[in-house]
Short mmCIF file of C-alpha atoms and ligand atoms in Angstrom, two decimals:
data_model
loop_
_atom_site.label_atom_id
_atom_site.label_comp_id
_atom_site.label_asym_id
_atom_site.label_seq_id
_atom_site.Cartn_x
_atom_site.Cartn_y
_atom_site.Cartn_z
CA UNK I 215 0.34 -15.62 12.74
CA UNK I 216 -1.69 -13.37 10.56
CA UNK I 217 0.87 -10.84 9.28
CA UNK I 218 -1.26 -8.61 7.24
CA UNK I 219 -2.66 -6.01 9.92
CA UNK I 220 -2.50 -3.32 8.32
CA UNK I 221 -1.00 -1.18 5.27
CA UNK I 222 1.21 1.91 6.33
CA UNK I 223 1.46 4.03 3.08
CA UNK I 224 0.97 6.72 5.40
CA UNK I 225 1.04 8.29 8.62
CA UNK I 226 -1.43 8.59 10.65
CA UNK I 227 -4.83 7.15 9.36
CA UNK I 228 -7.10 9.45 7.93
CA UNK I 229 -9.71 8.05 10.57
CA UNK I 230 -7.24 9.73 13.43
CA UNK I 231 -7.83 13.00 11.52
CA UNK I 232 -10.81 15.25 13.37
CA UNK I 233 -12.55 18.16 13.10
CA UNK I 234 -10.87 21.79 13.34
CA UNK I 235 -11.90 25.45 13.66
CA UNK I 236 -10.18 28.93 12.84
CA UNK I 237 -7.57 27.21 10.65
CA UNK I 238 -6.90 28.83 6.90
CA UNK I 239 -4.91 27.65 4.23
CA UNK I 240 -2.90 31.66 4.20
CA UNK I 241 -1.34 31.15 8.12
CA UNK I 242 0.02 27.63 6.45
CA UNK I 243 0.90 28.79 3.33
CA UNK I 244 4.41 29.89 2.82
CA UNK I 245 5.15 26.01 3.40
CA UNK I 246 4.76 25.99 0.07
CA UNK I 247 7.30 28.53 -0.89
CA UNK I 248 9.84 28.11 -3.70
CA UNK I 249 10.65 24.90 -5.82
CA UNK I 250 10.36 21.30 -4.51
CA UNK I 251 5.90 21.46 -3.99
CA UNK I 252 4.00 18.19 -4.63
CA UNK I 253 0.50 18.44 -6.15
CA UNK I 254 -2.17 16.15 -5.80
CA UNK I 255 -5.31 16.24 -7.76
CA UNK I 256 -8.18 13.47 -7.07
CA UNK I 257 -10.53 11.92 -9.46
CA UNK I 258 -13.28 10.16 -7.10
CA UNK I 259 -15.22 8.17 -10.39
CA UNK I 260 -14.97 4.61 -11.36
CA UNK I 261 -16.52 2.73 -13.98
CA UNK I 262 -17.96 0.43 -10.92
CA UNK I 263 -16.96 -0.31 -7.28
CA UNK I 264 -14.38 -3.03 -7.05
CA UNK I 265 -15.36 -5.95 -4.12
CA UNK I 266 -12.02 -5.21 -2.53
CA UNK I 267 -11.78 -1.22 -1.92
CA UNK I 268 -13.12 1.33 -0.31
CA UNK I 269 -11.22 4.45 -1.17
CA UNK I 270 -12.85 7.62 -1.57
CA UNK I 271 -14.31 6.84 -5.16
CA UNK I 272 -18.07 7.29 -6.61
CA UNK I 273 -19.39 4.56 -9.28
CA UNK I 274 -21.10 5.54 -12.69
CA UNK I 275 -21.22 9.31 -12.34
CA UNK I 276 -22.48 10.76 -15.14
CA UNK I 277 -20.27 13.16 -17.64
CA UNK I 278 -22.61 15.89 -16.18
CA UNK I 279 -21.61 15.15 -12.16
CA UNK I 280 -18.24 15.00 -13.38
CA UNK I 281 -18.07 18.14 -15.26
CA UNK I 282 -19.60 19.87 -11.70
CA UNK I 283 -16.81 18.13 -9.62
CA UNK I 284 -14.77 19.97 -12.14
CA UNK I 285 -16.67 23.29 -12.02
CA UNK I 286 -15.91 22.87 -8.21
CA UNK I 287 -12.03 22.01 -8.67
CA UNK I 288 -11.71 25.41 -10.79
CA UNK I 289 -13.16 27.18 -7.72
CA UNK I 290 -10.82 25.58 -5.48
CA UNK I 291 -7.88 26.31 -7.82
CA UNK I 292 -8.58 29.99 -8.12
CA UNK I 293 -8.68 30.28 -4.10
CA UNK I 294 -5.66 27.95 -3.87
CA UNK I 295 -3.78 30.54 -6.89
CA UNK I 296 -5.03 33.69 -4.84
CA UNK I 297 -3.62 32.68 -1.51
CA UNK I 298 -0.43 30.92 -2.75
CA UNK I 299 0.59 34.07 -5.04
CA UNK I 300 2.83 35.81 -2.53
CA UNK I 301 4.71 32.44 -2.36
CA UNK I 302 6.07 31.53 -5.54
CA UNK I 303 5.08 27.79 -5.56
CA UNK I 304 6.96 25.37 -8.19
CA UNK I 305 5.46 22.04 -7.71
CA UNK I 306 8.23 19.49 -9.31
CA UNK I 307 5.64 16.80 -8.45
CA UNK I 308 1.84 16.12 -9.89
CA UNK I 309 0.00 13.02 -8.49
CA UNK I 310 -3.61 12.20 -10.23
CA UNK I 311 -5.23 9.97 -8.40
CA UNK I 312 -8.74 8.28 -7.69
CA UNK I 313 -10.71 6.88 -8.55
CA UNK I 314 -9.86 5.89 -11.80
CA UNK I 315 -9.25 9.48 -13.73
CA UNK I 316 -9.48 7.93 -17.01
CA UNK I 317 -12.79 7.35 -16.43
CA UNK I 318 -12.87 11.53 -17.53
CA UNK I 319 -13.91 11.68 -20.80
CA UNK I 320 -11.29 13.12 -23.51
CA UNK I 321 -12.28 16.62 -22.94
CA UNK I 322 -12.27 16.64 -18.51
CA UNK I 323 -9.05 15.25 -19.34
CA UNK I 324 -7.79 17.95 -21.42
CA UNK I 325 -9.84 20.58 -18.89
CA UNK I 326 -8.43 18.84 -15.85
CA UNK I 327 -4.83 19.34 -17.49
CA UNK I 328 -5.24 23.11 -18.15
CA UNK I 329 -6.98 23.90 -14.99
CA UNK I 330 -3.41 22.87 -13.25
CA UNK I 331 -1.08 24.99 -15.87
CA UNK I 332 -3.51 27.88 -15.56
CA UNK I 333 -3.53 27.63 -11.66
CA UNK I 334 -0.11 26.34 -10.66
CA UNK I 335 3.35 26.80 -11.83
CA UNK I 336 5.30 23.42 -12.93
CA UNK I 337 8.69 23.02 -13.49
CA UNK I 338 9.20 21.72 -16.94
CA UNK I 339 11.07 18.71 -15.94
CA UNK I 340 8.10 17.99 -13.22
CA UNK I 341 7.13 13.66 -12.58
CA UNK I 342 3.74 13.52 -13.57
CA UNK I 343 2.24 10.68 -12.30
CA UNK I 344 -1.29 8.89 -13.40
CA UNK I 345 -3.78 6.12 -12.38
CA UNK I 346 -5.76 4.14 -14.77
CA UNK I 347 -7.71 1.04 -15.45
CA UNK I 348 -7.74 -1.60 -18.45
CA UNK I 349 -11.28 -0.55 -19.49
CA UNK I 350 -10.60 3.48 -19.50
CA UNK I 351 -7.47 2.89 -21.26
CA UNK I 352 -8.12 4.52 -25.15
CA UNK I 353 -5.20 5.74 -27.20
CA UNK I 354 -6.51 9.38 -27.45
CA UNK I 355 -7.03 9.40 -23.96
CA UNK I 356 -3.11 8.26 -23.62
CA UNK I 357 -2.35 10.65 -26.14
CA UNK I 358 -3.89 13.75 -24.03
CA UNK I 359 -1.44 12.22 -21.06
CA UNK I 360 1.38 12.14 -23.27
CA UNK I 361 1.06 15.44 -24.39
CA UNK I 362 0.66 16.67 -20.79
CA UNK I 363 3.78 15.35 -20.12
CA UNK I 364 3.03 12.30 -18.10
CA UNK I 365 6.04 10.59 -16.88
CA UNK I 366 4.45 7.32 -14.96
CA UNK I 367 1.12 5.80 -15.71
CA UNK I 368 -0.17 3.22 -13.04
CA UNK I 369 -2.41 0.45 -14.61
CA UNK I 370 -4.51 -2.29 -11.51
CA UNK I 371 -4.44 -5.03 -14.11
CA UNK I 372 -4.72 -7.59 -10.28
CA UNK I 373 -4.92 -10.51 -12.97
CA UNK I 374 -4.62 -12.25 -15.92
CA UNK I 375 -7.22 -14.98 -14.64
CA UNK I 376 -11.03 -14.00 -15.38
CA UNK I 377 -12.13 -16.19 -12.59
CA UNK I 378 -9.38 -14.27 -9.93
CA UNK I 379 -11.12 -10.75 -11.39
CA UNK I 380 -13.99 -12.08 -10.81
CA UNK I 381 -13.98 -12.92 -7.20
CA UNK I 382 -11.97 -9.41 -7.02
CA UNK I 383 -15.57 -7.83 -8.93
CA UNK I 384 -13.39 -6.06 -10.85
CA UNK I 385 -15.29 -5.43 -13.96
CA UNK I 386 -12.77 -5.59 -16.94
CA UNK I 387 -11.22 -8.96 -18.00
CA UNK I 388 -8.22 -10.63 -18.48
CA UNK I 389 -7.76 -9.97 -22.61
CA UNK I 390 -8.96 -6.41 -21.95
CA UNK I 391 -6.02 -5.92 -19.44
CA UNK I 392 -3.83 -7.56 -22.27
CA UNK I 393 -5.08 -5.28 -24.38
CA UNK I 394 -5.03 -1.77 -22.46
CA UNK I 395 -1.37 -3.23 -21.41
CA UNK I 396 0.01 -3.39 -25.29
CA UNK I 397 -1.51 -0.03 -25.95
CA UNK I 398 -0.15 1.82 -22.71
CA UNK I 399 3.36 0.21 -23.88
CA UNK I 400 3.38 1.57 -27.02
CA UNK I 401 3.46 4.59 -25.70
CA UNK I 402 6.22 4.76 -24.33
CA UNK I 403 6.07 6.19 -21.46
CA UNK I 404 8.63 6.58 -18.89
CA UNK I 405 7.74 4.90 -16.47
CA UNK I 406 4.45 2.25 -16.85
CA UNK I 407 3.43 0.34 -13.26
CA UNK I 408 1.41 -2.57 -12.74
CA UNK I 409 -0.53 -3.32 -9.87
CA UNK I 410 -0.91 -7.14 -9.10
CA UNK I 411 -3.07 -8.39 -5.67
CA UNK I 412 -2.38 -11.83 -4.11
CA UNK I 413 -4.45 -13.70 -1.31
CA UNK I 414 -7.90 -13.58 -3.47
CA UNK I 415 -9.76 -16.93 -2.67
CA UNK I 416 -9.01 -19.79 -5.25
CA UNK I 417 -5.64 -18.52 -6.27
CA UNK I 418 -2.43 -20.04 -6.12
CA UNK I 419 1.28 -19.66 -6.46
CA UNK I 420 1.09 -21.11 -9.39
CA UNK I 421 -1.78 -19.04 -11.02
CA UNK I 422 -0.26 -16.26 -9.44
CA UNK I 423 2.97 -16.59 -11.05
CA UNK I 424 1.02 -16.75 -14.70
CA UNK I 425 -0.46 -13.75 -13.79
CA UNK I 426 3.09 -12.02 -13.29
CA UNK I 427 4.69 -14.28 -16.32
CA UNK I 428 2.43 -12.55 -18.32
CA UNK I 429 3.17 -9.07 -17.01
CA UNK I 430 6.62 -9.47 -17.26
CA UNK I 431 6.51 -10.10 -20.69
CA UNK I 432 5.01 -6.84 -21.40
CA UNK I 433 8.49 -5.28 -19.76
CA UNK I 434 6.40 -3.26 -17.25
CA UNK I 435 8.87 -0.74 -15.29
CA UNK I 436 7.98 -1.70 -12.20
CA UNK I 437 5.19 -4.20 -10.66
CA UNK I 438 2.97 -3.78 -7.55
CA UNK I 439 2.04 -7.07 -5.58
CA UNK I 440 -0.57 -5.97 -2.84
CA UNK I 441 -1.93 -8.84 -0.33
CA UNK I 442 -5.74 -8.71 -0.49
CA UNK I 443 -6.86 -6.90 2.66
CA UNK I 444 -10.81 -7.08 2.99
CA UNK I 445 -11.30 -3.64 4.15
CA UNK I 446 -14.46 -2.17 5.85
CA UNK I 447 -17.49 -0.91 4.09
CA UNK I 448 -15.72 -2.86 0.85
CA UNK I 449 -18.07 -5.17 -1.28
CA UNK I 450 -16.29 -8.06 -0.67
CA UNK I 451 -17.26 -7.51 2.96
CA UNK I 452 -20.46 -7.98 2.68
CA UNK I 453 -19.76 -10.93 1.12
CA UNK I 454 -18.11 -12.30 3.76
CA UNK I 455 -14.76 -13.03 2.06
CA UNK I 456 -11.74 -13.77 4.40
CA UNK I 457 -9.06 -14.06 2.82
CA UNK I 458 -6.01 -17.11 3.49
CA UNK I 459 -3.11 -15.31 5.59
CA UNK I 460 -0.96 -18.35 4.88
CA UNK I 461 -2.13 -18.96 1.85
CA UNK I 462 -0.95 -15.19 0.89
CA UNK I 463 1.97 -15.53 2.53
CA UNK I 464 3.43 -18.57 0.56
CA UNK I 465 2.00 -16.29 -2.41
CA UNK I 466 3.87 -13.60 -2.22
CA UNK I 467 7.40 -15.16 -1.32
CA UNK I 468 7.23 -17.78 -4.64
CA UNK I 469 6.01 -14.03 -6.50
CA UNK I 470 8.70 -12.08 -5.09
CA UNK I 471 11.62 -14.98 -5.44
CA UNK I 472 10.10 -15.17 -9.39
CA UNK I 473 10.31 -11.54 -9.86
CA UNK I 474 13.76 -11.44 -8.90
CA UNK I 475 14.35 -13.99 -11.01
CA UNK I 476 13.11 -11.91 -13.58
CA UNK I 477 15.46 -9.17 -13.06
CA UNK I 478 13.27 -6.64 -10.70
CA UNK I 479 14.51 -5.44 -7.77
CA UNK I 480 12.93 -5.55 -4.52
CA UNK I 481 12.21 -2.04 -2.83
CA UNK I 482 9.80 -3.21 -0.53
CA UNK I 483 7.24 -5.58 0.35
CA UNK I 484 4.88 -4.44 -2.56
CA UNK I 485 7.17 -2.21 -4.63
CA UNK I 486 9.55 -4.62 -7.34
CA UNK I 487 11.38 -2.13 -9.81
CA UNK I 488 13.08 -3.44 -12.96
CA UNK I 489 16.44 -1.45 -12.92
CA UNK I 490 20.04 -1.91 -12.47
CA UNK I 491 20.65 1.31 -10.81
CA UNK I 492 21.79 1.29 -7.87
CA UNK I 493 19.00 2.32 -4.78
CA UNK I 494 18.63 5.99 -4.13
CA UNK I 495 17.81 7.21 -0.61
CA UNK I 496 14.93 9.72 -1.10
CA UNK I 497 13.68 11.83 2.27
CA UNK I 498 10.32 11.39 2.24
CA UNK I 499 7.09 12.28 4.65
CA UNK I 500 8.27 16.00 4.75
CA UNK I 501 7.89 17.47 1.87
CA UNK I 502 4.44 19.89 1.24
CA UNK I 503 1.89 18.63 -0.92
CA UNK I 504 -1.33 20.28 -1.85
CA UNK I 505 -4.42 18.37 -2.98
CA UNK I 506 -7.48 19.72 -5.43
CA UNK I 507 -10.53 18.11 -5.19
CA UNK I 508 -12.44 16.04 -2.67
CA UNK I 509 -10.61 12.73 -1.04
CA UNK I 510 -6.91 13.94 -1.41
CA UNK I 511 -4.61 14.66 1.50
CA UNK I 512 -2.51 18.07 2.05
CA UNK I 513 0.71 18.06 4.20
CA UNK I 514 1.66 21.45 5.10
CA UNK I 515 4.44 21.10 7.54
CA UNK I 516 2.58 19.53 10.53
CA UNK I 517 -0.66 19.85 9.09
CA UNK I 518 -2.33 17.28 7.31
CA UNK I 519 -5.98 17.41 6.19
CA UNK I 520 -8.57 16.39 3.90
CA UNK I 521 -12.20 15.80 3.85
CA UNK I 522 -13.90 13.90 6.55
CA UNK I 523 -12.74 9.78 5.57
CA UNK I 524 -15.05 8.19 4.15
CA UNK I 525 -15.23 4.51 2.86
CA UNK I 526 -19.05 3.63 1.80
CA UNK I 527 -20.54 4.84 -1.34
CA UNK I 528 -23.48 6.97 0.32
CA UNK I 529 -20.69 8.60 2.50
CA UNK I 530 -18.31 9.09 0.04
CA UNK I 531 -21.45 11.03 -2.07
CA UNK I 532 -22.37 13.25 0.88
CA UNK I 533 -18.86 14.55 1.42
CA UNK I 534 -18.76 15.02 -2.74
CA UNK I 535 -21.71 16.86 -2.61
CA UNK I 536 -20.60 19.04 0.47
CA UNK I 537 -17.52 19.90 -1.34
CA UNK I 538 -19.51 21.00 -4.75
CA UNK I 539 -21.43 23.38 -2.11
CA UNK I 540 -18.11 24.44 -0.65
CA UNK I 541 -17.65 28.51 -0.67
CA UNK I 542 -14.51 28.79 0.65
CA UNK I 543 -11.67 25.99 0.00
CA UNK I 544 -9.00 27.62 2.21
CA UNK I 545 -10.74 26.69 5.33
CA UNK I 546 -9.16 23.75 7.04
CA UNK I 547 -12.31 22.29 8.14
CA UNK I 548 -10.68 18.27 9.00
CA UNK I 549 -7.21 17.47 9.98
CA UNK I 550 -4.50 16.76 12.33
CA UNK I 551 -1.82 18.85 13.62
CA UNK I 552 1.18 16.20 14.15
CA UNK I 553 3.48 16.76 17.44
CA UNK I 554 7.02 15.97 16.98
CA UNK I 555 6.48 12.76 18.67
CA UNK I 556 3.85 11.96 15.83
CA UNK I 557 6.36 13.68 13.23
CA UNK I 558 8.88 11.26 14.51
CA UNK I 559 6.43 8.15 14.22
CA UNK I 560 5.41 9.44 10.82
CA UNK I 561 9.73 9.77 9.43
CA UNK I 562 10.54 6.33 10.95
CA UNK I 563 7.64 4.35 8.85
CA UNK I 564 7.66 6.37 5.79
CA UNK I 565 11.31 5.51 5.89
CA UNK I 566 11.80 1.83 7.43
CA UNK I 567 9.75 0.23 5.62
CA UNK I 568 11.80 1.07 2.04
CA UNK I 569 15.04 0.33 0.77
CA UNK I 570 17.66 1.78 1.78
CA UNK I 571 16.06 2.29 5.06
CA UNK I 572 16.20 4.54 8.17
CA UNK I 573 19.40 6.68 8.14
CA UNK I 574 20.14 7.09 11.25
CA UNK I 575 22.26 9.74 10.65
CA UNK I 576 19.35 11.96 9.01
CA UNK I 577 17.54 11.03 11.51
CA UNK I 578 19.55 12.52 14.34
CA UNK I 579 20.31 16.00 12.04
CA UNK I 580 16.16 16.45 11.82
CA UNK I 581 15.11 15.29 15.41
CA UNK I 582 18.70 15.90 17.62
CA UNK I 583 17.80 12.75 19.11
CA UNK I 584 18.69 8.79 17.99
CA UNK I 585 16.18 6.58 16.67
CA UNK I 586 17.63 3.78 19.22
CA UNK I 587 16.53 5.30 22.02
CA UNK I 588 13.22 7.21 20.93
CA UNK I 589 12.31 3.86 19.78
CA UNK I 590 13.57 0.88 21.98
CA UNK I 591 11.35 -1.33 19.64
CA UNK I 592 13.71 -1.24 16.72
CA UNK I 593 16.60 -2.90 18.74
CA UNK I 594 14.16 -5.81 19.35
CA UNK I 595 13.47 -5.75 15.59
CA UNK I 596 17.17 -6.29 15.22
CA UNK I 597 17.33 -8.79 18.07
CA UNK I 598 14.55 -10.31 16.50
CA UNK I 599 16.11 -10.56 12.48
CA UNK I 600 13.91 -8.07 11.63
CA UNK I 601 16.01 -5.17 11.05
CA UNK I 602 19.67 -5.19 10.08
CA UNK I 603 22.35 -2.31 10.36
CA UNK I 604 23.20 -1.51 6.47
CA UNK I 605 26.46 1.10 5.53
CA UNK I 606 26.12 2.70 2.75
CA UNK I 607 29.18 4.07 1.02
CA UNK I 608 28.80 8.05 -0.07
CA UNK I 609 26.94 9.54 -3.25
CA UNK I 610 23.47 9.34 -1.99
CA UNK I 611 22.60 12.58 -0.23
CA UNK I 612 25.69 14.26 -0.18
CA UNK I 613 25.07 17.11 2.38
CA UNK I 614 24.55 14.66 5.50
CA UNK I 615 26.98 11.72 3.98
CA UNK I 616 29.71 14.15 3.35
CA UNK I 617 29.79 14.98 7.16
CA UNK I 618 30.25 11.19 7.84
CA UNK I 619 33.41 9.45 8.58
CA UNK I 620 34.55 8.52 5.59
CA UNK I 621 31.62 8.73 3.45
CA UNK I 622 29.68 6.20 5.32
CA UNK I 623 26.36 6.49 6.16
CA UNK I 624 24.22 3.78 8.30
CA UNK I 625 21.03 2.78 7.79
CA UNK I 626 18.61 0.41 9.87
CA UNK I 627 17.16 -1.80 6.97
CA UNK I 628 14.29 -4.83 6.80
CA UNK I 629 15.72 -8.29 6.37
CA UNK I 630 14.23 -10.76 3.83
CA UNK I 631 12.02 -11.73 7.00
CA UNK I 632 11.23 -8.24 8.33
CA UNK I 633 10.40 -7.76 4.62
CA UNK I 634 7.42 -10.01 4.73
CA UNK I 635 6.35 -8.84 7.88
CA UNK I 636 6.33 -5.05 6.94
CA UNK I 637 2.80 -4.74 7.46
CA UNK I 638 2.73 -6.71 10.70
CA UNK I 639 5.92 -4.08 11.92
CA UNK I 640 4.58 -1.13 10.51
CA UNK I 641 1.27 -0.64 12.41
CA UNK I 642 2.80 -1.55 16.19
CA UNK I 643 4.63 2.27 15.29
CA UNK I 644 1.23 3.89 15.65
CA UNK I 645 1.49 5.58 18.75
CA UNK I 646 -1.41 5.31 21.64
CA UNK I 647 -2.97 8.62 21.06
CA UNK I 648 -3.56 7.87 16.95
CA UNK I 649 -4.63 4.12 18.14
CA UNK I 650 -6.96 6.13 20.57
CA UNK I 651 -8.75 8.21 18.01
CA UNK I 652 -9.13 5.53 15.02
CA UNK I 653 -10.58 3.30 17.88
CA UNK I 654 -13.36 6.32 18.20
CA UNK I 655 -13.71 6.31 14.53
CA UNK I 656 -14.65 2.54 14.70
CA UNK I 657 -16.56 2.50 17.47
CA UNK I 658 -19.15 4.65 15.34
CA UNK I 659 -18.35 2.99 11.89
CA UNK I 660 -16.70 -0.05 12.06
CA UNK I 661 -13.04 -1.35 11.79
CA UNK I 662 -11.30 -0.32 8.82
CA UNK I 663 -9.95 -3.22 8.47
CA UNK I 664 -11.63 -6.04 9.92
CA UNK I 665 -8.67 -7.31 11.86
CA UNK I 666 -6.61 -4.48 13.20
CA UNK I 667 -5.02 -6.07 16.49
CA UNK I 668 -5.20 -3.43 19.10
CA UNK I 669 -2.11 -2.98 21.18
CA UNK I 670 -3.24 -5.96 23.85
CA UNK I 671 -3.51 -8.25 21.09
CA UNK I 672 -0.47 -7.93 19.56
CA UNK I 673 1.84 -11.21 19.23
S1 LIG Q 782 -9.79 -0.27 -6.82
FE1 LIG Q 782 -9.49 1.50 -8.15
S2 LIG Q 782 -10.84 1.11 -9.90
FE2 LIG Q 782 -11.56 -0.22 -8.23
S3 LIG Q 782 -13.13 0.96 -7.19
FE3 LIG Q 782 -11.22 1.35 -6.10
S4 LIG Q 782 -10.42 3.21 -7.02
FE4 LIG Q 782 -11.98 2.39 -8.42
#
């Protein structure tokens, strides 16, 4: 059994997302009210196109094209400002993705940094969170994040081998990861991340667990380990690379037992977090988020859009260039308007498939209905040794727990098993209608990800 189907950051796919008409940003916007906003802003350069992905990302832009994605992003922001004013947004959350934004120079940094003070109010104790790669990793450009206030900086180091980063086509190597890796640490940063992938052809447990060995020296905050997925319109693609489901599997359970090993705790199948604090249940999937630029998502209640998807370079120019062109940002040109059967879909992966879990008790307050019985498939889990009933004593999100018996709070959690299988569970949530539409996408472009089983070809 091939368990990697599919990865369920989020809810639904981007390709389920379609056109819409007579929708503005001002009906939608007092979903942004108050404290508590997230902001995304996206970066769509890279140095080069990695063989693996095919997120919305441009290669070798020039400083010029960059500076004009900018000039656009100021447009945006001073539309966004205009129609949020009456609101009194405080985003407590800044996300800069890509991309790889490093790959700004020094002053789009600083530029991209001001744009969001000028624009947006932050609360001073806001989690600012940034992407990067070895080979855009300078000390003055860490210094500009440090002085922004950046609380987490993500590094996709994928290996210490140069023959794994190879096969990956990433283009930095091994002793410039090293070296971007002692530099980000001496930072000292909150929070510093490293991605890892397993499953790339030629690798093993063993060269694997180097790879990590090595990391964990470094005393990274947390590590990513992502199973290679071979994703449509992606280099390696065209290259015809498949990668070894069983191979990844044995992969990622010798990674995972050495990580724990190491001290890192286990938050979910990708996510391992060196801490000793205890787990801390954060709602998630509800919250509104606005994104600047081109490639981002907005949730605003149960409205999600963003540009039209696009995973091949050529595409991922045109809708670039059509958003440089754009007059008026707070149109809502592409999205999805989520019913609560979708909003219900959408809660129970964002929450399943990360510790602590589902609480069911949360669950009942939002939707006055159980999770049981909207979703008959999670007592099979159970049956199954997927899912186990967890009870979690009170202190973590006092308002509900405090109404429990007790203090006691329930959760549905994934066992060691379900765990592994997280993104073989995760997609057979999707619900008929959102299957529908993505199918439509990939009749026209191709599957996303190669081997998506459709519902009648599920195990
Ligand atoms: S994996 Fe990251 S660095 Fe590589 S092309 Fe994609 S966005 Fe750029």
């Amino acid at each position: 059994m091939n368990p990697y189907i599919q990865y369920m950051y989020s809810y639904p796919h981007k390709t389920a997302y379609g056109p819409l008409s007579g929708v503005f940003l001002k009906e939608y916007a007092n979903l942004l009210s108050g404290p508590g906003q997230g902001l995304y802003f996206h970066v769509p350069f890279c140095q080069a196109k990695c063989g693996y992905c095919n997120l919305f990302s441009v290669a070798g832009a020039s400083p010029e094209a960059a500076d004009r994605y900018l000039d656009a992003v100021e447009r945006q922001c001073a539309q966004y400002r205009e129609v949020l004013a009456p609101f009194q947004a405080v985003f407590s959350e800044l996300v800069v993705g890509g991309g790889t934004p490093l790959f700004l120079t020094e002053s789009q940094l600083e530029r991209m940094f001001f744009l969001i003070k000028e624009h947006f109010e932050m609360t001073r104790t806001a989690d600012i969170v940034i992407e990067t790669a070895p080979n855009q990793t300078t000390a003055e450009k860490l210094a500009i994040l440090k002085q922004a206030g950046v609380t987490r900086v993500s590094m996709g180091i994928q290996s210490f081998l140069d023959e794994e980063l190879s096969t990956l086509k990433r283009h930095h190597t091994a002793e410039a990861a090293e070296r971007a890796l002692i530099l980000l640490k001496s930072f000292a940063f909150p929070c510093v991340n490293v991605d890892f992938i397993y499953g790339i052809p030629g690798q093993t447990e063993d060269s694997l667990q180097s790879s990590l060995k090595k990391a964990v020296s470094f005393s990274p905050d947390e590590i990513f380990l992502y199973p290679l997925y071979v994703k449509h319109g992606a280099g390696l693609e065209h290259a015809g690379v498949v990668p070894d489901a069983q191979a990844a599997v044995m992969q990622y359970r010798s990674a995972a037992r050495f990580l724990k090993e190491a001290g890192f705790r286990q938050d979910s199948m990708r996510r391992f977090v060196r801490t000793k604090e205890k787990r801390r249940f954060s709602e998630c999937g509800f919250g509104s988020s606005l994104a600047l630029g081109c490639g981002g998502r907005s949730y605003l209640g149960n409205l999600h859009f963003c540009s039209p998807y696009a995973e091949t370079g050529s595409e991922c120019f045109r809708r670039l260039h059509e958003f440089e062109r754009t007059k008026d940002f707070t149109e809502i040109t592409n999205g999805i308007f989520l019913s609560e059967e979708e909003e219900k879909r959408r809660y129970i992966i964002r929450h399943l498939l990360i510790y602590p879990g589902l609480s069911l008790l949360r669950y009942r307050a939002r939707f006055q209905s159980e999770a049981a019985d909207d979703f008959p498939l999670l007592a099979e889990w159970q049956e199954k040794g997927y899912l186990q009933k967890t009870t979690s004593k009170g202190g973590e999100g006092a308002a509900y727990t405090r109404k429990t018996e007790g203090g006691q709070e329930d959760f549905l959690s994934l066992t060691e098993e379900g765990l592994e299988l997280s993104d073989y569970l995760g997609p057979q949530l999707i619900s008929s209608e959102v299957e529908r539409a993505m199918q439509k996408w990939e009749e026209r472009h191709g599957r996303i990800y190669g081997f998506i089983p459709r519902q009648s070809e599920k195990l």
